[in-house]
Coordinates of C-alpha atoms and ligand atoms in Angstrom, one line a residue:
M1 CA 70.7 80.4 81.8
S2 CA 67.7 82.0 83.5
T3 CA 65.4 80.1 85.8
A4 CA 62.3 78.7 84.1
P5 CA 58.9 80.0 85.0
P6 CA 57.4 78.2 88.0
H7 CA 55.1 75.9 86.1
L8 CA 58.0 74.7 83.9
S9 CA 60.5 74.3 86.7
P10 CA 61.4 70.7 87.6
A11 CA 61.0 69.7 91.3
R12 CA 64.6 68.7 91.6
Y13 CA 68.0 69.0 89.9
H14 CA 68.7 66.8 86.8
G15 CA 70.3 63.5 87.7
A16 CA 73.5 64.4 86.0
A17 CA 73.8 67.7 88.0
I18 CA 73.0 65.9 91.3
L19 CA 75.7 63.3 90.5
L20 CA 78.3 66.0 89.7
H21 CA 77.3 68.1 92.7
W22 CA 78.1 65.2 95.2
L23 CA 81.1 63.9 93.2
L24 CA 82.6 67.4 93.1
A25 CA 81.8 68.2 96.7
G26 CA 83.6 65.0 97.8
L27 CA 86.6 65.7 95.5
L28 CA 86.9 69.3 96.6
V29 CA 87.0 68.6 100.3
Y30 CA 89.4 65.7 99.7
Q31 CA 91.7 67.9 97.6
F32 CA 91.7 70.7 100.2
A33 CA 92.7 68.2 102.9
L34 CA 95.3 66.7 100.7
G35 CA 96.7 70.2 99.8
L36 CA 97.2 70.9 103.6
R37 CA 99.0 67.6 103.9
L38 CA 101.5 68.4 101.1
D39 CA 103.8 70.2 103.6
T40 CA 103.9 67.5 106.0
V41 CA 105.2 64.8 103.8
S42 CA 108.8 64.6 102.5
G43 CA 111.1 62.6 100.1
A44 CA 109.5 60.3 97.6
A45 CA 106.1 60.5 99.3
K46 CA 106.0 64.2 98.6
F47 CA 106.4 63.7 95.0
T48 CA 103.7 61.2 95.0
A49 CA 101.4 63.4 97.1
F50 CA 101.9 66.3 94.7
Q51 CA 101.2 64.1 91.6
L52 CA 98.0 63.0 93.3
H53 CA 97.1 66.6 94.2
K54 CA 97.7 67.6 90.6
S55 CA 95.8 64.7 89.1
I56 CA 92.7 65.2 91.3
G57 CA 92.8 69.0 90.8
I58 CA 92.9 68.7 87.0
T59 CA 90.0 66.1 87.3
I60 CA 88.1 68.8 89.3
L61 CA 88.7 71.3 86.6
I62 CA 87.4 69.0 83.8
L63 CA 84.3 67.9 85.9
S64 CA 83.6 71.6 86.9
L65 CA 83.5 72.6 83.2
A66 CA 81.0 69.8 82.5
R67 CA 79.0 70.9 85.6
L68 CA 79.0 74.5 84.4
A69 CA 77.9 73.4 81.0
L70 CA 74.9 71.5 82.6
R71 CA 74.1 74.5 84.7
L72 CA 73.9 76.7 81.7
T73 CA 71.8 74.3 79.6
L74 CA 69.6 72.1 81.8
R75 CA 66.4 73.3 83.4
R76 CA 66.6 73.5 87.2
P77 CA 64.3 74.2 90.1
G78 CA 63.2 77.8 90.6
E79 CA 65.0 80.1 93.0
V80 CA 63.5 80.5 96.4
G81 CA 63.4 83.5 98.8
E82 CA 63.4 87.1 98.3
G83 CA 66.0 90.1 98.3
V84 CA 69.1 89.4 100.4
Q85 CA 68.4 85.7 100.8
K86 CA 68.1 85.1 97.0
L87 CA 71.1 87.3 96.3
G88 CA 73.1 85.5 99.0
A89 CA 72.3 82.0 97.5
R90 CA 73.2 83.3 94.0
L91 CA 76.5 84.7 95.3
V92 CA 77.5 81.6 97.2
H93 CA 76.6 79.3 94.2
W94 CA 78.6 81.4 91.7
A95 CA 81.5 81.7 94.1
F96 CA 81.5 77.9 94.2
Y97 CA 81.7 77.8 90.4
G98 CA 84.5 80.4 90.6
I99 CA 86.6 78.3 93.0
M100 CA 85.9 75.1 91.2
L101 CA 87.5 76.6 88.0
L102 CA 90.1 79.1 89.3
A103 CA 91.6 77.1 92.1
P104 CA 92.7 74.2 89.7
L105 CA 93.7 76.9 87.1
S106 CA 95.9 78.8 89.6
G107 CA 97.5 75.4 90.7
W108 CA 98.2 74.6 87.1
I109 CA 99.8 78.0 86.6
I110 CA 102.0 77.4 89.7
V111 CA 103.4 74.1 88.4
S112 CA 103.8 75.5 84.9
T113 CA 105.9 78.5 86.0
A114 CA 107.8 76.7 88.9
K115 CA 111.6 77.1 88.7
I116 CA 111.9 73.3 88.3
K117 CA 109.2 71.9 86.2
V118 CA 108.2 68.5 87.2
P119 CA 106.0 66.8 84.6
T120 CA 102.4 66.1 85.6
M121 CA 101.4 62.5 85.0
L122 CA 97.6 62.4 85.5
F123 CA 97.2 59.3 87.7
G124 CA 100.6 58.0 86.4
V125 CA 99.1 57.6 82.9
I126 CA 98.5 60.8 80.8
Q127 CA 101.1 63.5 80.7
W128 CA 99.4 66.8 81.2
P129 CA 101.1 69.9 79.5
H130 CA 102.5 72.9 81.2
L131 CA 101.0 76.3 80.3
P132 CA 103.3 78.5 78.2
L133 CA 103.6 81.3 80.9
P134 CA 106.5 83.4 82.1
A135 CA 108.0 82.8 85.6
A136 CA 106.5 86.2 86.8
F137 CA 103.1 84.5 87.0
N138 CA 104.3 82.1 89.7
Q139 CA 104.0 84.2 92.9
P140 CA 100.6 85.8 91.9
A141 CA 99.3 82.2 91.2
V142 CA 100.5 80.9 94.6
L143 CA 98.8 83.8 96.3
A144 CA 95.5 83.3 94.2
H145 CA 95.7 79.5 94.9
T146 CA 96.0 80.1 98.7
V147 CA 93.1 82.8 98.8
L148 CA 90.8 80.7 96.6
V149 CA 91.3 77.3 98.4
W150 CA 90.9 79.0 101.8
S151 CA 87.6 80.5 100.8
L152 CA 86.2 77.0 100.2
P153 CA 85.7 76.0 104.0
A154 CA 83.9 79.4 104.6
L155 CA 81.6 78.9 101.6
I156 CA 80.8 75.3 102.6
A157 CA 79.9 76.5 106.0
L158 CA 77.5 79.2 104.6
H159 CA 76.0 76.8 102.1
V160 CA 75.4 74.0 104.7
A161 CA 73.9 76.6 107.2
A162 CA 71.5 77.8 104.4
V163 CA 70.4 74.2 103.7
V164 CA 69.9 73.5 107.4
Y165 CA 67.8 76.8 107.6
H166 CA 65.6 75.4 104.8
L167 CA 65.5 72.1 106.5
R168 CA 64.1 73.7 109.7
K169 CA 61.6 75.6 107.6
R170 CA 60.6 72.2 106.2
D171 CA 60.5 73.6 102.6
E172 CA 61.4 71.7 99.4
V173 CA 64.9 73.1 99.0
P174 CA 67.1 70.4 100.9
G175 CA 65.5 67.6 98.9
R176 CA 66.3 69.1 95.4
M177 CA 69.8 68.0 95.3
F178 CA 69.0 64.4 96.0
P179 CA 67.7 61.7 93.7
G180 CA 64.4 60.0 93.8
R181 CA 62.5 60.0 97.1
I182 CA 65.3 60.6 99.5
A183 CA 63.9 62.9 102.2
G184 CA 65.8 66.2 102.7
G185 CA 66.8 65.4 106.2
V186 CA 68.3 62.0 105.3
G187 CA 69.9 63.5 102.2
V188 CA 71.5 66.4 104.1
A189 CA 72.8 64.1 106.9
S190 CA 74.3 61.7 104.3
G191 CA 75.9 64.8 102.4
V192 CA 77.6 65.9 105.7
V193 CA 78.9 62.4 106.3
W194 CA 80.1 62.1 102.8
L195 CA 82.2 65.3 103.1
A196 CA 83.5 64.2 106.5
V197 CA 84.8 60.9 105.0
A198 CA 86.3 62.8 102.1
A199 CA 88.2 65.2 104.5
W200 CA 89.3 62.2 106.7
L201 CA 90.6 60.4 103.6
G202 CA 92.4 63.5 102.4
F203 CA 94.2 64.2 105.7
G204 CA 95.0 60.6 106.6
G205 CA 94.1 58.2 103.9
P206 CA 96.6 56.3 101.7
I207 CA 98.4 57.9 98.9
P208 CA 98.4 55.3 96.1
D209 CA 101.8 55.3 94.4
L210 CA 100.6 55.2 90.7
W211 CA 103.8 56.9 89.7
S212 CA 106.5 54.5 90.5
R213 CA 106.1 52.7 87.1
S214 CA 106.9 56.0 85.3
S215 CA 109.9 57.0 87.4
V216 CA 113.0 54.9 87.5
P217 CA 115.4 55.9 90.4
P218 CA 118.7 57.2 88.9
T219 CA 120.6 54.6 91.0
A220 CA 118.7 51.9 89.2
Q221 CA 119.6 53.5 85.9
V222 CA 123.2 53.6 86.7
A223 CA 123.1 50.0 87.9
S224 CA 121.5 48.9 84.8
A225 CA 123.9 50.9 82.6
E226 CA 126.7 49.2 84.4
A227 CA 125.1 45.8 84.1
T228 CA 124.9 46.5 80.3
T229 CA 128.5 47.4 80.2
Q230 CA 129.5 44.3 82.1
R231 CA 127.7 42.2 79.5
V232 CA 129.3 44.0 76.7
A233 CA 132.7 43.5 78.3
A234 CA 132.0 39.8 79.0
S235 CA 130.9 39.1 75.4
A236 CA 133.7 41.0 73.7
A237 CA 136.4 39.2 71.9
P238 CA 139.7 38.9 73.8
E239 CA 141.8 42.0 73.4
P240 CA 144.1 41.6 70.4
N241 CA 147.8 41.9 71.0
E242 CA 148.5 45.7 71.3
T243 CA 151.9 45.6 69.7
V244 CA 152.4 44.7 66.0
P245 CA 154.7 41.7 66.0
G246 CA 158.2 42.7 65.1
A247 CA 157.4 46.5 65.1
E248 CA 160.0 48.6 66.7
V249 CA 157.8 51.7 67.3
A250 CA 156.5 52.1 70.9
V251 CA 152.7 52.2 71.0
S252 CA 151.3 55.5 72.2
C253 CA 149.3 55.6 75.5
N254 CA 147.6 58.8 74.5
W255 CA 144.0 58.6 73.4
T256 CA 141.8 61.1 71.4
V257 CA 138.1 61.3 72.4
Q258 CA 135.8 60.7 69.4
P259 CA 132.4 62.2 68.5
G260 CA 129.5 60.1 70.0
S261 CA 131.1 60.2 73.5
R262 CA 128.7 61.3 76.1
L263 CA 128.9 62.9 79.6
G264 CA 125.6 62.9 81.4
F265 CA 124.2 63.4 84.9
T266 CA 121.0 62.4 86.8
A267 CA 119.6 64.3 89.6
H268 CA 116.6 63.2 91.7
Y269 CA 113.6 65.5 92.1
G270 CA 111.3 63.7 94.5
S271 CA 111.4 60.2 93.0
D272 CA 111.5 61.7 89.6
P273 CA 114.9 61.4 87.8
V274 CA 116.0 64.5 85.9
S275 CA 118.7 63.7 83.4
G276 CA 120.9 65.9 81.3
T277 CA 124.2 66.0 79.3
F278 CA 127.1 68.4 79.0
R279 CA 127.3 69.3 75.3
K280 CA 130.8 70.7 75.5
W281 CA 133.6 69.1 77.3
Q282 CA 137.1 67.7 76.5
A283 CA 139.4 65.2 78.0
R284 CA 143.2 64.4 77.8
I285 CA 143.6 60.7 78.4
R286 CA 146.8 58.8 78.9
F287 CA 146.2 55.1 79.5
C288 CA 148.0 51.9 78.9
A289 CA 146.7 48.9 80.7
D290 CA 150.2 47.6 81.3
D291 CA 151.4 50.9 82.7
L292 CA 148.7 52.0 85.2
P293 CA 151.0 54.1 87.4
R294 CA 151.5 56.5 84.5
A295 CA 147.9 56.7 83.4
S296 CA 146.1 60.0 83.9
I297 CA 143.0 61.9 82.8
A298 CA 142.3 65.6 82.7
A299 CA 138.8 66.8 81.7
T300 CA 137.4 70.2 81.4
V301 CA 133.6 70.6 81.3
N302 CA 131.7 73.8 80.0
L303 CA 129.0 74.1 82.6
A304 CA 126.8 76.4 80.5
S305 CA 126.5 73.5 78.0
A306 CA 124.4 71.5 80.5
A307 CA 121.1 70.6 78.9
T308 CA 118.2 68.8 80.4
G309 CA 115.7 69.2 77.6
D310 CA 113.9 72.1 79.2
A311 CA 115.1 75.7 78.4
D312 CA 113.7 77.2 81.7
R313 CA 115.1 74.4 83.9
D314 CA 118.5 74.8 82.1
E315 CA 118.5 78.5 82.6
N316 CA 117.9 77.9 86.4
L317 CA 120.6 75.2 86.4
H318 CA 123.2 77.6 84.9
G319 CA 122.0 80.5 87.2
A320 CA 123.3 81.7 90.5
S321 CA 121.4 79.1 92.6
F322 CA 123.1 76.1 91.0
F323 CA 126.2 76.2 88.7
D324 CA 126.5 79.9 88.7
T325 CA 128.3 79.8 85.3
A326 CA 128.8 83.5 85.3
R327 CA 131.3 83.0 88.1
F328 CA 132.4 79.4 87.5
A329 CA 132.2 78.7 83.8
Q330 CA 134.1 75.4 83.9
A331 CA 134.6 72.3 86.0
H332 CA 137.8 70.3 86.0
F333 CA 138.6 66.7 86.8
T334 CA 142.0 65.3 87.1
A335 CA 143.0 61.8 88.2
S336 CA 145.8 59.3 88.2
G337 CA 146.5 56.2 90.1
F338 CA 144.1 54.0 88.2
K339 CA 143.5 50.5 89.8
L340 CA 142.2 47.3 88.1
V341 CA 139.2 46.2 90.2
G342 CA 137.8 43.4 87.9
P343 CA 138.2 42.0 84.5
G344 CA 138.2 45.1 82.2
R345 CA 137.0 47.2 85.1
Y346 CA 139.0 50.1 86.7
A347 CA 138.5 52.6 89.5
V348 CA 140.2 55.9 90.0
S349 CA 140.0 58.6 92.6
G350 CA 140.5 62.1 91.3
N351 CA 139.9 65.7 92.2
L352 CA 136.9 67.5 90.8
S353 CA 136.9 71.3 90.9
L354 CA 133.4 72.6 90.6
H355 CA 131.7 75.8 91.7
G356 CA 134.8 77.0 93.4
V357 CA 135.2 73.8 95.5
V358 CA 137.7 71.0 95.0
R359 CA 136.8 67.6 96.3
P360 CA 137.8 64.0 95.7
V361 CA 135.5 62.0 93.5
R362 CA 135.8 58.3 92.8
V363 CA 135.0 57.0 89.3
V364 CA 134.4 53.4 88.2
F365 CA 134.4 52.3 84.6
T366 CA 134.6 49.4 82.3
L367 CA 137.0 49.4 79.4
V368 CA 136.9 47.5 76.2
Q369 CA 139.9 47.9 74.0
R370 CA 140.5 46.6 70.4
G371 CA 143.7 47.7 69.0
A372 CA 143.6 51.4 68.4
E373 CA 140.0 51.8 69.5
A374 CA 138.6 51.8 73.0
A375 CA 135.2 52.3 74.6
A376 CA 134.8 53.1 78.3
Q377 CA 131.6 53.4 80.2
G378 CA 131.4 54.5 83.8
S379 CA 129.8 56.5 86.6
A380 CA 130.5 58.4 89.7
S381 CA 128.1 59.6 92.5
L382 CA 128.7 63.0 94.0
S383 CA 127.2 65.2 96.6
R384 CA 126.0 68.4 95.0
L385 CA 125.9 70.2 98.4
A386 CA 129.5 69.4 99.0
F387 CA 130.3 71.6 96.1
G388 CA 127.7 74.2 97.2
V389 CA 125.5 73.5 94.1
G390 CA 122.0 74.4 95.2
S391 CA 121.6 77.5 97.3
D392 CA 118.6 79.2 99.0
E393 CA 115.6 76.9 98.9
W394 CA 117.5 74.3 96.9
A395 CA 120.0 73.8 99.7
A396 CA 117.3 71.6 101.4
T397 CA 117.2 68.0 100.0
D398 CA 113.4 67.4 100.4
Q399 CA 112.9 68.4 96.8
I400 CA 116.2 67.8 95.0
A401 CA 118.3 64.9 96.5
D402 CA 121.9 65.6 97.4
A403 CA 123.4 62.7 95.4
V404 CA 123.8 63.3 91.8
A405 CA 124.9 60.5 89.5
V406 CA 127.4 61.2 86.7
Q407 CA 127.6 58.8 83.8
F408 CA 129.9 58.8 80.8
T409 CA 130.5 56.8 77.7
I410 CA 133.8 57.6 76.0
R411 CA 134.9 56.4 72.5
A412 CA 138.5 57.0 71.8
T413 CA 141.2 56.2 69.3
R414 CA 144.8 55.8 70.1
A415 CA 146.9 58.8 69.1
K416 CA 149.6 58.2 66.5
Ligands
HEM1 C1 82.2 71.4 98.4 C2 80.9 71.3 98.8 C3 79.8 71.8 98.0 C4 79.8 72.5 96.8 C5 81.0 73.0 95.9 C6 78.4 72.8 96.5 C7 77.9 73.5 95.4 C8 76.7 73.8 95.1 C9 76.2 74.6 94.1 C10 77.1 75.4 93.2 C11 74.8 74.6 94.1 C12 73.9 75.4 93.2 C13 73.4 74.4 92.2 C14 73.6 74.9 90.8 O1 73.0 75.9 90.5 O2 74.4 74.3 90.1 C15 74.4 73.7 95.2 C16 73.1 73.4 95.6 C17 72.8 72.7 96.6 N1 73.6 72.0 97.5 FE1 75.6 72.1 97.5 N2 77.6 72.2 97.5 C18 78.4 71.6 98.4 C19 78.1 70.9 99.5 C20 76.8 70.7 99.9 C21 76.4 70.0 101.1 C22 77.3 69.4 102.1 C23 75.1 69.9 101.1 C24 74.1 69.3 102.1 C25 74.5 69.0 103.3 C26 74.6 70.6 99.9 C27 73.3 70.7 99.5 C28 72.8 71.4 98.4 C29 71.5 71.6 98.1 C30 70.3 71.0 98.9 C31 71.4 72.4 97.0 C32 70.1 72.8 96.3 C33 69.9 74.3 96.6 C34 68.8 74.9 95.8 O3 68.0 74.2 95.2 O4 68.7 76.2 95.8 N3 75.7 71.0 99.2 N4 75.5 73.3 95.8
HEM2 C1 89.9 72.8 93.5 C2 91.1 72.2 93.4 C3 92.2 72.5 94.4 C4 92.2 72.7 95.7 C5 90.9 72.7 96.6 C6 93.6 72.8 96.2 C7 93.9 72.9 97.5 C8 95.2 73.2 98.0 C9 95.6 73.5 99.3 C10 94.6 73.5 100.5 C11 96.9 73.8 99.3 C12 97.8 74.1 100.5 C13 97.7 75.7 100.6 C14 98.3 76.2 101.9 O1 99.1 75.5 102.5 O2 97.9 77.3 102.3 C15 97.4 73.7 97.9 C16 98.7 73.8 97.5 C17 99.2 73.6 96.2 N1 98.4 73.1 95.2 FE1 96.4 73.0 95.1 N2 94.4 72.7 95.1 C18 93.6 72.5 94.0 C19 94.1 72.3 92.7 C20 95.4 72.2 92.3 C21 95.9 71.9 91.0 C22 95.0 71.6 89.8 C23 97.2 72.0 91.1 C24 98.3 71.8 90.0 C25 98.0 71.3 88.8 C26 97.6 72.4 92.4 C27 98.9 72.6 92.9 C28 99.2 73.0 94.1 C29 100.5 73.4 94.4 C30 101.8 73.4 93.6 C31 100.5 73.8 95.8 C32 101.6 74.3 96.7 C33 101.6 75.8 96.5 C34 102.7 76.5 97.3 O3 103.8 76.5 96.8 O4 102.5 77.0 98.4 N3 96.4 72.5 93.1 N4 96.3 73.3 97.1

């Protein structure tokens, strides 16, 4: 770790150290500019910009660890100057290492402890884990990230000023961070241009969408689920006669929901779909295809049973900002007045009572019925804000879209 005695010191930094110096300098400046841009984009572009910021940031973390390992193991040119000058150079260089490691680390903590955890897909390919830390780390990490990243321009200014000072003194320092026989002046000028290009790309360059492959918009999911249902309905055998020939007994129009039925929802975080299911719900269904005016449904959903596969996110979903299950434990949906809108396809407008608000919601579904068994698959789209679901910072739609898709698959048997 210490500098080698003068007669053993190399004249310039090792090629790998030089390569990493310039690669990291460009990435850091690009990342800083991209970070400032995060606030200026919205909708799906915001999601993509954040994924890019996280991908580049984690790359910086990994490359900086490699650079630190080289710094601690390879021989390097001797230190120059005396006293304050020498101390200043040391401080600036170690502060750079601190930022290169702690800025990405604090960013990683922010996303790991956010209320809604959006998965990090490095360049759309590798899923990067979240750190297992409590939510209390979030605010300090945001503060640390801001302070660390804003120290970067100040350090770069000091660092470049020192290099220019050595350039004017015509000593060997400026040339040590460039390969081969590149003269210090040419190298320093190229370095400044390189950083300017990186800043320009970060502020205004394209944000490649490497993430669209991994995120299917919920509307597309609903559409494809409906398309599947249509195919099932089309290939199903014709519905057998519902009444047993010669039987006197009237066939019941009441249905009992069977295990395996599912009630799910898909919200939209940026362009990232977040899906979940309600584990506890029940429905009273009265339906006979030849007596639609008397058909009805009454469903009750236990909102605290909503599960999205992430315990922290679920806690937040049940909490005061969203469902507020302490005050509104259940949602109710009642509907009658079913209409046949296509072969085996029905629509009904009902009333949904959710979060203390009652609003009409239209449901469309496909029904396949075989004797005493029926399978229905359908969906509805509703505005979460119309029900007041999402308060404070979640009342804006730039992070979580207003439209939420509800999907269900019901298997039922005819009550005796
Ligand atoms: C984000 C931008 C930059 C960072 C983070 C950075 C970081 C560093 C660090 C940590 C060192 C110490 C080498 C070590 O011990 O590993 C160093 C050395 C050096 N850097 Fe930079 N640098 C940046 C930009 C620049 C620019 C723009 C120039 C030139 C215009 C430059 C020229 C040099 C030179 C010549 C040295 C060798 C100094 C010596 O031998 O004492 N750097 N840089
Ligand atoms: C050296 C690497 C990094 C640099 C230079 C950097 C730079 C920035 C900048 C300039 C901002 C805007 C700050 C402001 O508006 O005041 C920002 C915000 C942000 N960065 Fe980074 N970042 C880095 C690494 C990361 C990493 C690795 C992650 C996550 C894995 C990350 C996540 C975030 C987040 C979530 C925000 C928004 C924070 C907020 O809520 O205000 N950053 N970053």
